[in-house]
């Protein structure tokens, strides 16, 4: 039994396709908000906030959207 089934590979690539651009884009967008909150971008709480936003966007918005799109394209 292989752990690399077609479904797990597809889900892995979906996560990479979504998380990688978000990790580049979101910190630049959140930087002004962190400055207004008087938080340094390198402080642990600021990093945690950025990570929460990235995971929240990926899990609740972009992953379902990508799953719907790919299921329609490949079915």
mmCIF file of C-alpha atoms in Angstrom:
data_model
loop_
_atom_site.group_PDB
_atom_site.id
_atom_site.type_symbol
_atom_site.label_atom_id
_atom_site.label_comp_id
_atom_site.label_asym_id
_atom_site.label_seq_id
_atom_site.Cartn_x
_atom_site.Cartn_y
_atom_site.Cartn_z
ATOM 1 C CA UNK A 1 0.000 0.000 0.000
ATOM 2 C CA UNK A 2 1.503 3.292 -1.096
ATOM 3 C CA UNK A 3 1.039 6.514 0.832
ATOM 4 C CA UNK A 4 1.426 8.501 -2.383
ATOM 5 C CA UNK A 5 -1.958 7.952 -3.916
ATOM 6 C CA UNK A 6 -3.311 10.234 -6.587
ATOM 7 C CA UNK A 7 -5.543 11.981 -4.054
ATOM 8 C CA UNK A 8 -2.785 12.698 -1.533
ATOM 9 C CA UNK A 9 -0.452 14.025 -4.226
ATOM 10 C CA UNK A 10 -3.207 16.281 -5.559
ATOM 11 C CA UNK A 11 -3.982 17.603 -2.083
ATOM 12 C CA UNK A 12 -0.278 18.192 -1.424
ATOM 13 C CA UNK A 13 0.040 20.258 -4.596
ATOM 14 C CA UNK A 14 -3.141 22.171 -3.769
ATOM 15 C CA UNK A 15 -1.646 23.183 -0.429
ATOM 16 C CA UNK A 16 1.626 24.238 -2.058
ATOM 17 C CA UNK A 17 -0.175 26.203 -4.759
ATOM 18 C CA UNK A 18 -2.092 28.160 -2.132
ATOM 19 C CA UNK A 19 0.346 28.528 0.776
ATOM 20 C CA UNK A 20 3.429 29.574 -1.200
ATOM 21 C CA UNK A 21 1.936 32.751 -2.779
ATOM 22 C CA UNK A 22 0.212 33.666 0.470
ATOM 23 C CA UNK A 23 3.498 33.526 2.398
ATOM 24 C CA UNK A 24 4.980 35.995 -0.080
ATOM 25 C CA UNK A 25 2.005 38.351 -0.348
ATOM 26 C CA UNK A 26 0.341 38.483 3.087
ATOM 27 C CA UNK A 27 3.292 39.746 5.205
ATOM 28 C CA UNK A 28 3.670 42.757 2.898
ATOM 29 C CA UNK A 29 -0.019 43.535 3.196
ATOM 30 C CA UNK A 30 -0.153 43.119 6.981
ATOM 31 C CA UNK A 31 2.997 45.183 7.652
ATOM 32 C CA UNK A 32 1.118 48.547 7.927
ATOM 33 C CA UNK A 33 -1.412 46.982 10.297
ATOM 34 C CA UNK A 34 1.372 45.648 12.511
ATOM 35 C CA UNK A 35 2.981 49.086 12.586
ATOM 36 C CA UNK A 36 -0.319 50.659 13.659
ATOM 37 C CA UNK A 37 -0.506 48.081 16.442
ATOM 38 C CA UNK A 38 3.080 49.062 17.385
ATOM 39 C CA UNK A 39 4.350 45.546 16.813
ATOM 40 C CA UNK A 40 7.700 44.780 15.270
ATOM 41 C CA UNK A 41 7.415 42.511 12.254
ATOM 42 C CA UNK A 42 9.955 40.147 13.789
ATOM 43 C CA UNK A 43 8.227 39.825 17.158
ATOM 44 C CA UNK A 44 6.726 36.417 17.954
ATOM 45 C CA UNK A 45 3.187 37.742 18.285
ATOM 46 C CA UNK A 46 3.395 39.460 14.886
ATOM 47 C CA UNK A 47 4.668 36.286 13.254
ATOM 48 C CA UNK A 48 1.843 34.338 14.895
ATOM 49 C CA UNK A 49 -0.734 36.838 13.603
ATOM 50 C CA UNK A 50 0.628 36.614 10.069
ATOM 51 C CA UNK A 51 0.614 32.811 10.212
ATOM 52 C CA UNK A 52 -2.968 32.788 11.486
ATOM 53 C CA UNK A 53 -4.083 34.994 8.610
ATOM 54 C CA UNK A 54 -2.275 32.826 6.040
ATOM 55 C CA UNK A 55 -3.717 29.572 7.377
ATOM 56 C CA UNK A 56 -7.179 31.070 7.776
ATOM 57 C CA UNK A 57 -7.254 32.334 4.211
ATOM 58 C CA UNK A 58 -5.876 29.083 2.853
ATOM 59 C CA UNK A 59 -8.190 26.756 4.775
ATOM 60 C CA UNK A 60 -11.460 28.656 4.691
ATOM 61 C CA UNK A 61 -11.322 30.535 1.377
ATOM 62 C CA UNK A 62 -8.756 29.333 -1.137
ATOM 63 C CA UNK A 63 -8.681 25.553 -0.552
ATOM 64 C CA UNK A 64 -12.455 25.081 -1.031
ATOM 65 C CA UNK A 65 -12.354 27.351 -4.074
ATOM 66 C CA UNK A 66 -9.450 25.424 -5.622
ATOM 67 C CA UNK A 67 -11.089 22.067 -4.845
ATOM 68 C CA UNK A 68 -14.298 23.152 -6.577
ATOM 69 C CA UNK A 69 -12.381 24.441 -9.575
ATOM 70 C CA UNK A 70 -10.246 21.338 -10.025
ATOM 71 C CA UNK A 71 -13.152 18.963 -9.448
ATOM 72 C CA UNK A 72 -15.082 20.705 -12.219
ATOM 73 C CA UNK A 73 -12.082 20.704 -14.563
ATOM 74 C CA UNK A 74 -11.051 17.088 -14.060
ATOM 75 C CA UNK A 75 -14.413 15.364 -13.727
#
